[in-house]
Amino acid sequence: MRPSFEIGPVRVRAGRTQSVSLPITRLVTGADVDLPVRVVHGKEDGPTVWIDAAIHGDEAVGVEVVRQVLADLDPKKLRGTLIAVPIVNVLGFSNGDRYLPDRRDLNRSFPGAARGSLASQIAHLMMTEVVAKCEVGIDLHTGSDRRTNLPQIRADLEDPRTRELASAFAAPVMMHARLRDGSLRYAAREQGATVLLYEAGEAWRMDRWAVDAGVLGVRRVLAALGMTDPVEEEPPAPSAVSWRSGWVRARGTGMLHLEAHLGDRVTKGDRLGGLFDSFGKRVRLVRADRDGVVIGRTEAPLVNSGDAVVHLAEVEEPSLPESEHGVPHASDC
């Protein structure tokens, strides 16, 4: 029998699943605010992995991904240990706010400190009780600021182990993304963990296609790590690989009508949409500034000159055929 897994004040026996509440702070009402954690401690030896969501409080897709992944796991059959944190930014999520009450971005506050700001304390708690115990992590996100994203993995593709797991996830696109100071991915890498960041869907929406791609991807990674049996499915299409991306920006102000959809393959100069005045007169076209795949787009109806409207990723072969991955047009969501 494997030893019990210790987290906070709790010891989880092998072959068991247990929920743990790690104290964060106390509200003015006297109610406690805790970090919700669930530990699936497998009966057999294997890696220790974490999955987390809602570091930004307006990102709901990852919370549902975590729920569905946990529903499918049997601790008596799991090889290794999974630590799931469905809502990291508890206060922001409860208020439907991306940030914490003091307007700090939690994903710029890692690794944190036990006596720092509230964001710093939550980051420290996450690092000491979760990340420090794990070899691999999957950090789940969505688009922000009225933007929606194609399912994609962002990771250090120059690291062979990271790229192997990113390939196993099999999102439509995997992007080489630089590490940002203060992010969970940066702090976890500094401690030696391999981290994948999943982006899909729009903030404060439960986009089913983004959830489905995330659940399948996490299950594939767990299988690739030997923690579960392989996912029963047709072999997924390999991810398109991107080392460079950029946003096409509006060159005028107006009501935006986009014709480019997530997953579309475009070439430089292609028409992506247009800007119109309030009477319907077109004032400017929006065109692709490079060849690539549409991996993100704004959903804002009104844009000003200089606003980012379409995110294009330059990809290596294999290229991404349009609609191959079943991502619906934004109008279908």
mmCIF file of C-alpha atoms in Angstrom:
data_model
loop_
_atom_site.group_PDB
_atom_site.id
_atom_site.type_symbol
_atom_site.label_atom_id
_atom_site.label_comp_id
_atom_site.label_asym_id
_atom_site.label_seq_id
_atom_site.Cartn_x
_atom_site.Cartn_y
_atom_site.Cartn_z
ATOM 1 C CA MET A 1 0.000 0.000 0.000
ATOM 2 C CA ARG A 2 1.296 3.478 -0.906
ATOM 3 C CA PRO A 3 1.919 5.948 1.921
ATOM 4 C CA SER A 4 -0.789 8.498 2.620
ATOM 5 C CA PHE A 5 -0.597 11.858 0.845
ATOM 6 C CA GLU A 6 -0.263 14.859 3.138
ATOM 7 C CA ILE A 7 -1.772 18.228 2.258
ATOM 8 C CA GLY A 8 -2.633 20.921 4.776
ATOM 9 C CA PRO A 9 -3.952 19.255 7.941
ATOM 10 C CA VAL A 10 -5.150 16.161 6.047
ATOM 11 C CA ARG A 11 -3.592 12.827 5.135
ATOM 12 C CA VAL A 12 -5.273 11.080 2.197
ATOM 13 C CA ARG A 13 -4.979 7.310 2.153
ATOM 14 C CA ALA A 14 -4.001 5.488 -1.041
ATOM 15 C CA GLY A 15 -6.986 4.523 -3.154
ATOM 16 C CA ARG A 16 -9.076 7.392 -1.783
ATOM 17 C CA THR A 17 -10.413 10.763 -2.951
ATOM 18 C CA GLN A 18 -10.710 13.534 -0.394
ATOM 19 C CA SER A 19 -11.637 17.217 -0.447
ATOM 20 C CA VAL A 20 -9.558 19.688 1.554
ATOM 21 C CA SER A 21 -10.219 23.337 2.440
ATOM 22 C CA LEU A 22 -7.040 25.378 2.859
ATOM 23 C CA PRO A 23 -7.683 28.634 4.791
ATOM 24 C CA ILE A 24 -7.086 31.908 2.918
ATOM 25 C CA THR A 25 -8.762 34.709 4.874
ATOM 26 C CA ARG A 26 -11.925 35.720 6.718
ATOM 27 C CA LEU A 27 -14.645 38.061 5.461
ATOM 28 C CA VAL A 28 -16.017 41.004 7.429
ATOM 29 C CA THR A 29 -19.055 38.817 8.166
ATOM 30 C CA GLY A 30 -16.814 36.333 9.927
ATOM 31 C CA ALA A 31 -17.176 33.693 7.198
ATOM 32 C CA ASP A 32 -14.004 31.839 6.244
ATOM 33 C CA VAL A 33 -12.635 31.896 2.689
ATOM 34 C CA ASP A 34 -10.804 28.690 1.774
ATOM 35 C CA LEU A 35 -8.937 27.342 -1.236
ATOM 36 C CA PRO A 36 -10.942 24.292 -2.421
ATOM 37 C CA VAL A 37 -8.739 21.304 -3.218
ATOM 38 C CA ARG A 38 -9.543 17.708 -4.101
ATOM 39 C CA VAL A 39 -6.886 15.015 -3.922
ATOM 40 C CA VAL A 40 -7.207 11.765 -5.864
ATOM 41 C CA HIS A 41 -4.509 9.568 -4.325
ATOM 42 C CA GLY A 42 -4.137 6.506 -6.491
ATOM 43 C CA LYS A 43 -3.653 3.043 -5.124
ATOM 44 C CA GLU A 44 -0.575 2.503 -7.298
ATOM 45 C CA ASP A 45 2.630 4.496 -7.623
ATOM 46 C CA GLY A 46 2.963 7.149 -10.311
ATOM 47 C CA PRO A 47 3.514 10.883 -10.889
ATOM 48 C CA THR A 48 1.956 13.665 -8.831
ATOM 49 C CA VAL A 49 0.141 16.168 -11.049
ATOM 50 C CA TRP A 50 -1.995 19.237 -10.426
ATOM 51 C CA ILE A 51 -4.708 20.878 -12.495
ATOM 52 C CA ASP A 52 -6.061 24.307 -11.643
ATOM 53 C CA ALA A 53 -8.571 26.801 -12.987
ATOM 54 C CA ALA A 54 -9.932 30.298 -12.332
ATOM 55 C CA ILE A 55 -6.687 31.976 -11.344
ATOM 56 C CA HIS A 56 -8.578 34.786 -13.038
ATOM 57 C CA GLY A 57 -11.994 35.014 -11.422
ATOM 58 C CA ASP A 58 -13.930 35.449 -14.686
ATOM 59 C CA GLU A 59 -12.680 32.214 -16.283
ATOM 60 C CA ALA A 60 -15.356 29.544 -15.888
ATOM 61 C CA VAL A 61 -14.405 27.037 -18.605
ATOM 62 C CA GLY A 62 -11.574 25.490 -16.604
ATOM 63 C CA VAL A 63 -13.789 24.949 -13.558
ATOM 64 C CA GLU A 64 -16.033 22.687 -15.635
ATOM 65 C CA VAL A 65 -13.005 20.942 -17.147
ATOM 66 C CA VAL A 66 -11.777 20.075 -13.655
ATOM 67 C CA ARG A 67 -15.233 18.828 -12.631
ATOM 68 C CA GLN A 68 -15.516 16.473 -15.590
ATOM 69 C CA VAL A 69 -11.956 15.163 -15.230
ATOM 70 C CA LEU A 70 -12.528 14.366 -11.557
ATOM 71 C CA ALA A 71 -15.853 12.651 -12.289
ATOM 72 C CA ASP A 72 -14.048 10.166 -14.518
ATOM 73 C CA LEU A 73 -11.225 9.194 -12.125
ATOM 74 C CA ASP A 74 -11.219 6.111 -9.914
ATOM 75 C CA PRO A 75 -8.584 6.356 -7.154
ATOM 76 C CA LYS A 76 -8.394 2.573 -6.966
ATOM 77 C CA LYS A 77 -7.242 2.464 -10.593
ATOM 78 C CA LEU A 78 -5.225 5.699 -10.742
ATOM 79 C CA ARG A 79 -1.447 5.358 -10.856
ATOM 80 C CA GLY A 80 -0.077 8.357 -8.998
ATOM 81 C CA THR A 81 -1.798 11.367 -7.451
ATOM 82 C CA LEU A 82 -3.878 14.180 -8.915
ATOM 83 C CA ILE A 83 -4.394 17.451 -7.016
ATOM 84 C CA ALA A 84 -7.282 19.482 -8.425
ATOM 85 C CA VAL A 85 -7.876 23.152 -7.583
ATOM 86 C CA PRO A 86 -11.000 24.170 -9.526
ATOM 87 C CA ILE A 87 -11.106 27.791 -8.284
ATOM 88 C CA VAL A 88 -7.840 29.458 -7.275
ATOM 89 C CA ASN A 89 -9.133 33.043 -7.185
ATOM 90 C CA VAL A 90 -12.071 32.294 -4.913
ATOM 91 C CA LEU A 91 -12.917 35.915 -4.135
ATOM 92 C CA GLY A 92 -12.753 37.032 -7.756
ATOM 93 C CA PHE A 93 -14.817 34.078 -8.960
ATOM 94 C CA SER A 94 -17.511 34.712 -6.368
ATOM 95 C CA ASN A 95 -17.810 38.304 -7.611
ATOM 96 C CA GLY A 96 -17.473 37.509 -11.322
ATOM 97 C CA ASP A 97 -14.311 39.625 -11.366
ATOM 98 C CA ARG A 98 -11.039 38.791 -13.084
ATOM 99 C CA TYR A 99 -9.007 40.314 -10.256
ATOM 100 C CA LEU A 100 -8.920 40.234 -6.480
ATOM 101 C CA PRO A 101 -10.740 42.910 -4.410
ATOM 102 C CA ASP A 102 -7.580 45.069 -4.345
ATOM 103 C CA ARG A 103 -7.431 44.835 -8.192
ATOM 104 C CA ARG A 104 -4.285 42.713 -8.162
ATOM 105 C CA ASP A 105 -3.820 40.122 -10.894
ATOM 106 C CA LEU A 106 -3.209 36.824 -9.091
ATOM 107 C CA ASN A 107 -1.287 35.487 -12.087
ATOM 108 C CA ARG A 108 1.307 38.228 -11.629
ATOM 109 C CA SER A 109 1.773 37.500 -7.914
ATOM 110 C CA PHE A 110 3.639 34.171 -7.842
ATOM 111 C CA PRO A 111 5.475 32.713 -5.971
ATOM 112 C CA GLY A 112 3.990 34.978 -3.340
ATOM 113 C CA ALA A 113 4.768 35.368 0.347
ATOM 114 C CA ALA A 114 3.065 34.261 3.547
ATOM 115 C CA ARG A 115 2.821 37.850 4.835
ATOM 116 C CA GLY A 116 2.341 39.771 1.586
ATOM 117 C CA SER A 117 -0.791 41.116 -0.091
ATOM 118 C CA LEU A 118 -3.876 38.918 -0.334
ATOM 119 C CA ALA A 119 -2.822 37.903 -3.856
ATOM 120 C CA SER A 120 0.654 37.110 -2.601
ATOM 121 C CA GLN A 121 -0.723 34.989 0.238
ATOM 122 C CA ILE A 122 -2.954 32.960 -2.119
ATOM 123 C CA ALA A 123 -0.029 32.460 -4.501
ATOM 124 C CA HIS A 124 2.173 31.316 -1.617
ATOM 125 C CA LEU A 125 -0.493 28.880 -0.426
ATOM 126 C CA MET A 126 -0.860 27.446 -3.930
ATOM 127 C CA MET A 127 2.907 27.071 -4.323
ATOM 128 C CA THR A 128 3.601 25.445 -0.961
ATOM 129 C CA GLU A 129 0.594 23.151 -0.664
ATOM 130 C CA VAL A 130 0.081 22.172 -4.312
ATOM 131 C CA VAL A 131 2.877 23.007 -6.768
ATOM 132 C CA ALA A 132 5.736 21.985 -4.478
ATOM 133 C CA LYS A 133 4.308 18.455 -4.291
ATOM 134 C CA CYS A 134 3.940 17.986 -8.070
ATOM 135 C CA GLU A 135 6.024 17.152 -11.124
ATOM 136 C CA VAL A 136 3.563 18.337 -13.774
ATOM 137 C CA GLY A 137 0.846 20.983 -13.824
ATOM 138 C CA ILE A 138 -1.947 22.023 -16.199
ATOM 139 C CA ASP A 139 -3.119 25.619 -15.775
ATOM 140 C CA LEU A 140 -6.541 26.274 -17.362
ATOM 141 C CA HIS A 141 -7.508 29.691 -18.771
ATOM 142 C CA THR A 142 -9.859 31.472 -21.174
ATOM 143 C CA GLY A 143 -9.656 34.655 -23.210
ATOM 144 C CA SER A 144 -9.997 38.009 -21.454
ATOM 145 C CA ASP A 145 -11.429 41.440 -22.173
ATOM 146 C CA ARG A 146 -14.268 40.236 -24.464
ATOM 147 C CA ARG A 147 -11.951 37.954 -26.434
ATOM 148 C CA THR A 148 -12.459 34.300 -27.287
ATOM 149 C CA ASN A 149 -9.672 31.804 -27.958
ATOM 150 C CA LEU A 150 -9.282 28.684 -30.050
ATOM 151 C CA PRO A 151 -8.308 25.725 -27.825
ATOM 152 C CA GLN A 152 -4.518 25.960 -27.588
ATOM 153 C CA ILE A 153 -1.604 24.993 -25.407
ATOM 154 C CA ARG A 154 0.966 27.625 -24.485
ATOM 155 C CA ALA A 155 4.224 26.231 -23.189
ATOM 156 C CA ASP A 156 8.004 26.156 -23.503
ATOM 157 C CA LEU A 157 8.262 24.083 -26.677
ATOM 158 C CA GLU A 158 12.059 24.222 -26.556
ATOM 159 C CA ASP A 159 11.947 21.863 -23.565
ATOM 160 C CA PRO A 160 11.585 18.252 -24.872
ATOM 161 C CA ARG A 161 9.515 17.011 -21.932
ATOM 162 C CA THR A 162 7.138 19.963 -22.080
ATOM 163 C CA ARG A 163 6.715 19.600 -25.838
ATOM 164 C CA GLU A 164 6.011 15.876 -25.435
ATOM 165 C CA LEU A 165 3.142 16.570 -23.039
ATOM 166 C CA ALA A 166 1.869 19.471 -25.148
ATOM 167 C CA SER A 167 1.726 17.096 -28.120
ATOM 168 C CA ALA A 168 -0.108 14.538 -25.998
ATOM 169 C CA PHE A 169 -2.745 17.139 -25.080
ATOM 170 C CA ALA A 170 -3.443 17.489 -28.838
ATOM 171 C CA ALA A 171 -5.098 20.906 -28.856
ATOM 172 C CA PRO A 172 -5.582 22.363 -32.355
ATOM 173 C CA VAL A 173 -2.525 24.595 -31.807
ATOM 174 C CA MET A 174 0.429 24.490 -29.436
ATOM 175 C CA MET A 175 2.361 27.739 -29.094
ATOM 176 C CA HIS A 176 5.802 28.499 -27.790
ATOM 177 C CA ALA A 177 5.141 31.115 -25.111
ATOM 178 C CA ARG A 178 7.705 33.026 -23.126
ATOM 179 C CA LEU A 179 7.533 32.869 -19.352
ATOM 180 C CA ARG A 180 6.095 35.944 -17.632
ATOM 181 C CA ASP A 181 7.435 37.073 -14.277
ATOM 182 C CA GLY A 182 4.904 36.566 -11.529
ATOM 183 C CA SER A 183 2.881 33.920 -13.365
ATOM 184 C CA LEU A 184 2.124 30.497 -11.933
ATOM 185 C CA ARG A 185 3.862 28.908 -14.920
ATOM 186 C CA TYR A 186 7.045 30.894 -14.271
ATOM 187 C CA ALA A 187 7.133 30.156 -10.538
ATOM 188 C CA ALA A 188 6.379 26.462 -11.046
ATOM 189 C CA ARG A 189 9.107 26.136 -13.676
ATOM 190 C CA GLU A 190 11.545 27.711 -11.237
ATOM 191 C CA GLN A 191 10.704 24.847 -8.857
ATOM 192 C CA GLY A 192 11.320 22.252 -11.572
ATOM 193 C CA ALA A 193 7.740 21.448 -12.625
ATOM 194 C CA THR A 194 6.648 20.889 -16.219
ATOM 195 C CA VAL A 195 3.687 23.186 -16.923
ATOM 196 C CA LEU A 196 1.126 23.405 -19.724
ATOM 197 C CA LEU A 197 -1.161 26.424 -20.007
ATOM 198 C CA TYR A 198 -4.482 25.747 -21.740
ATOM 199 C CA GLU A 199 -6.383 28.641 -23.329
ATOM 200 C CA ALA A 200 -9.881 28.230 -24.780
ATOM 201 C CA GLY A 201 -13.186 30.045 -24.960
ATOM 202 C CA GLU A 202 -14.335 33.368 -23.578
ATOM 203 C CA ALA A 203 -14.326 34.780 -20.074
ATOM 204 C CA TRP A 204 -17.456 34.176 -17.962
ATOM 205 C CA ARG A 205 -18.982 31.831 -20.543
ATOM 206 C CA MET A 206 -19.365 28.053 -20.468
ATOM 207 C CA ASP A 207 -18.293 27.366 -24.059
ATOM 208 C CA ARG A 208 -18.990 23.661 -24.509
ATOM 209 C CA TRP A 209 -16.437 23.184 -27.292
ATOM 210 C CA ALA A 210 -13.740 24.735 -25.096
ATOM 211 C CA VAL A 211 -14.713 22.484 -22.179
ATOM 212 C CA ASP A 212 -14.778 19.334 -24.330
ATOM 213 C CA ALA A 213 -11.333 20.012 -25.826
ATOM 214 C CA GLY A 214 -9.932 20.714 -22.364
ATOM 215 C CA VAL A 215 -11.335 17.554 -20.788
ATOM 216 C CA LEU A 216 -10.012 15.358 -23.593
ATOM 217 C CA GLY A 217 -6.623 17.082 -23.476
ATOM 218 C CA VAL A 218 -6.186 16.615 -19.727
ATOM 219 C CA ARG A 219 -7.219 12.968 -20.002
ATOM 220 C CA ARG A 220 -4.668 12.433 -22.790
ATOM 221 C CA VAL A 221 -1.896 13.956 -20.683
ATOM 222 C CA LEU A 222 -2.758 11.756 -17.693
ATOM 223 C CA ALA A 223 -2.647 8.745 -20.001
ATOM 224 C CA ALA A 224 0.687 9.857 -21.496
ATOM 225 C CA LEU A 225 2.087 10.058 -17.954
ATOM 226 C CA GLY A 226 0.947 6.473 -17.322
ATOM 227 C CA MET A 227 -1.549 7.504 -14.649
ATOM 228 C CA THR A 228 -4.625 6.243 -16.517
ATOM 229 C CA ASP A 229 -5.380 3.981 -19.440
ATOM 230 C CA PRO A 230 -5.326 5.574 -22.913
ATOM 231 C CA VAL A 231 -8.398 7.546 -23.946
ATOM 232 C CA GLU A 232 -10.702 5.515 -26.178
ATOM 233 C CA GLU A 233 -10.993 7.679 -29.290
ATOM 234 C CA GLU A 234 -9.872 8.016 -32.860
ATOM 235 C CA PRO A 235 -6.276 9.259 -32.895
ATOM 236 C CA PRO A 236 -6.475 13.068 -32.665
ATOM 237 C CA ALA A 237 -4.997 15.259 -35.378
ATOM 238 C CA PRO A 238 -1.523 16.486 -34.378
ATOM 239 C CA SER A 239 -1.322 20.026 -33.069
ATOM 240 C CA ALA A 240 -0.171 22.759 -35.407
ATOM 241 C CA VAL A 241 3.018 24.259 -33.956
ATOM 242 C CA SER A 242 3.455 28.015 -33.658
ATOM 243 C CA TRP A 243 6.567 29.935 -32.669
ATOM 244 C CA ARG A 244 5.184 33.370 -33.449
ATOM 245 C CA SER A 245 1.830 35.119 -33.332
ATOM 246 C CA GLY A 246 0.384 38.618 -33.376
ATOM 247 C CA TRP A 247 -2.836 40.608 -33.201
ATOM 248 C CA VAL A 248 -4.280 42.395 -36.203
ATOM 249 C CA ARG A 249 -5.321 45.832 -34.972
ATOM 250 C CA ALA A 250 -8.132 48.077 -36.109
ATOM 251 C CA ARG A 251 -6.984 50.940 -38.313
ATOM 252 C CA GLY A 252 -10.062 52.981 -37.570
ATOM 253 C CA THR A 253 -13.013 53.275 -35.207
ATOM 254 C CA GLY A 254 -16.386 51.677 -35.857
ATOM 255 C CA MET A 255 -18.811 48.820 -35.370
ATOM 256 C CA LEU A 256 -16.909 45.604 -36.054
ATOM 257 C CA HIS A 257 -18.260 42.831 -38.275
ATOM 258 C CA LEU A 258 -15.766 39.960 -38.319
ATOM 259 C CA GLU A 259 -15.819 37.308 -41.038
ATOM 260 C CA ALA A 260 -12.830 35.389 -39.626
ATOM 261 C CA HIS A 261 -13.704 32.506 -37.317
ATOM 262 C CA LEU A 262 -11.650 30.510 -34.831
ATOM 263 C CA GLY A 263 -9.585 27.869 -36.619
ATOM 264 C CA ASP A 264 -9.694 29.572 -40.036
ATOM 265 C CA ARG A 265 -6.490 29.401 -42.065
ATOM 266 C CA VAL A 266 -5.775 32.773 -43.717
ATOM 267 C CA THR A 267 -3.083 34.293 -45.894
ATOM 268 C CA LYS A 268 -1.624 37.782 -45.748
ATOM 269 C CA GLY A 269 -4.030 40.312 -47.219
ATOM 270 C CA ASP A 270 -7.166 38.189 -46.746
ATOM 271 C CA ARG A 271 -10.267 40.085 -45.657
ATOM 272 C CA LEU A 272 -11.078 39.355 -42.014
ATOM 273 C CA GLY A 273 -13.985 41.761 -41.612
ATOM 274 C CA GLY A 274 -14.909 45.414 -41.714
ATOM 275 C CA LEU A 275 -15.637 48.515 -39.656
ATOM 276 C CA PHE A 276 -18.901 50.415 -40.140
ATOM 277 C CA ASP A 277 -20.327 53.670 -38.849
ATOM 278 C CA SER A 278 -23.664 53.833 -37.032
ATOM 279 C CA PHE A 279 -25.570 54.177 -40.331
ATOM 280 C CA GLY A 280 -23.974 51.065 -41.816
ATOM 281 C CA LYS A 281 -21.431 52.749 -44.058
ATOM 282 C CA ARG A 282 -18.197 50.793 -44.244
ATOM 283 C CA VAL A 283 -15.287 52.934 -43.134
ATOM 284 C CA ARG A 284 -12.438 50.405 -43.144
ATOM 285 C CA LEU A 285 -11.626 46.798 -44.007
ATOM 286 C CA VAL A 286 -9.725 44.523 -41.632
ATOM 287 C CA ARG A 287 -7.105 42.393 -43.414
ATOM 288 C CA ALA A 288 -4.652 39.726 -42.314
ATOM 289 C CA ASP A 289 -1.128 41.033 -41.799
ATOM 290 C CA ARG A 290 0.428 37.553 -42.064
ATOM 291 C CA ASP A 291 -0.279 33.956 -43.011
ATOM 292 C CA GLY A 292 -1.635 31.948 -40.112
ATOM 293 C CA VAL A 293 -4.451 30.389 -38.120
ATOM 294 C CA VAL A 294 -7.069 32.433 -36.273
ATOM 295 C CA ILE A 295 -6.479 31.525 -32.626
ATOM 296 C CA GLY A 296 -8.327 34.441 -31.041
ATOM 297 C CA ARG A 297 -10.767 37.220 -31.846
ATOM 298 C CA THR A 298 -12.509 40.053 -30.088
ATOM 299 C CA GLU A 299 -16.227 39.801 -29.415
ATOM 300 C CA ALA A 300 -16.557 43.548 -28.776
ATOM 301 C CA PRO A 301 -19.085 45.196 -31.114
ATOM 302 C CA LEU A 302 -17.348 48.580 -31.046
ATOM 303 C CA VAL A 303 -13.610 48.983 -31.563
ATOM 304 C CA ASN A 304 -11.361 52.018 -31.571
ATOM 305 C CA SER A 305 -8.330 52.648 -33.698
ATOM 306 C CA GLY A 306 -5.473 50.454 -32.449
ATOM 307 C CA ASP A 307 -7.667 47.861 -30.715
ATOM 308 C CA ALA A 308 -6.673 44.203 -31.152
ATOM 309 C CA VAL A 309 -9.305 42.372 -33.201
ATOM 310 C CA VAL A 310 -7.917 39.074 -34.576
ATOM 311 C CA HIS A 311 -5.051 36.955 -33.188
ATOM 312 C CA LEU A 312 -3.107 35.084 -35.884
ATOM 313 C CA ALA A 313 -0.583 32.328 -35.183
ATOM 314 C CA GLU A 314 2.029 31.481 -37.796
ATOM 315 C CA VAL A 315 2.154 27.684 -37.875
ATOM 316 C CA GLU A 316 4.479 24.940 -39.017
ATOM 317 C CA GLU A 317 3.235 21.877 -40.833
ATOM 318 C CA PRO A 318 1.054 19.989 -40.256
ATOM 319 C CA SER A 319 -1.224 22.899 -41.039
ATOM 320 C CA LEU A 320 -4.637 23.201 -39.429
ATOM 321 C CA PRO A 321 -7.479 22.487 -41.877
ATOM 322 C CA GLU A 322 -10.524 24.668 -41.353
ATOM 323 C CA SER A 323 -13.154 23.183 -39.018
ATOM 324 C CA GLU A 324 -11.187 19.918 -38.628
ATOM 325 C CA HIS A 325 -11.237 20.183 -34.860
ATOM 326 C CA GLY A 326 -14.945 20.849 -34.581
ATOM 327 C CA VAL A 327 -14.608 24.365 -33.170
ATOM 328 C CA PRO A 328 -17.823 26.239 -33.970
ATOM 329 C CA HIS A 329 -18.001 29.759 -35.258
ATOM 330 C CA ALA A 330 -18.396 32.273 -32.450
ATOM 331 C CA SER A 331 -21.935 32.978 -33.624
ATOM 332 C CA ASP A 332 -22.819 29.334 -32.874
ATOM 333 C CA CYS A 333 -21.691 29.502 -29.222
#
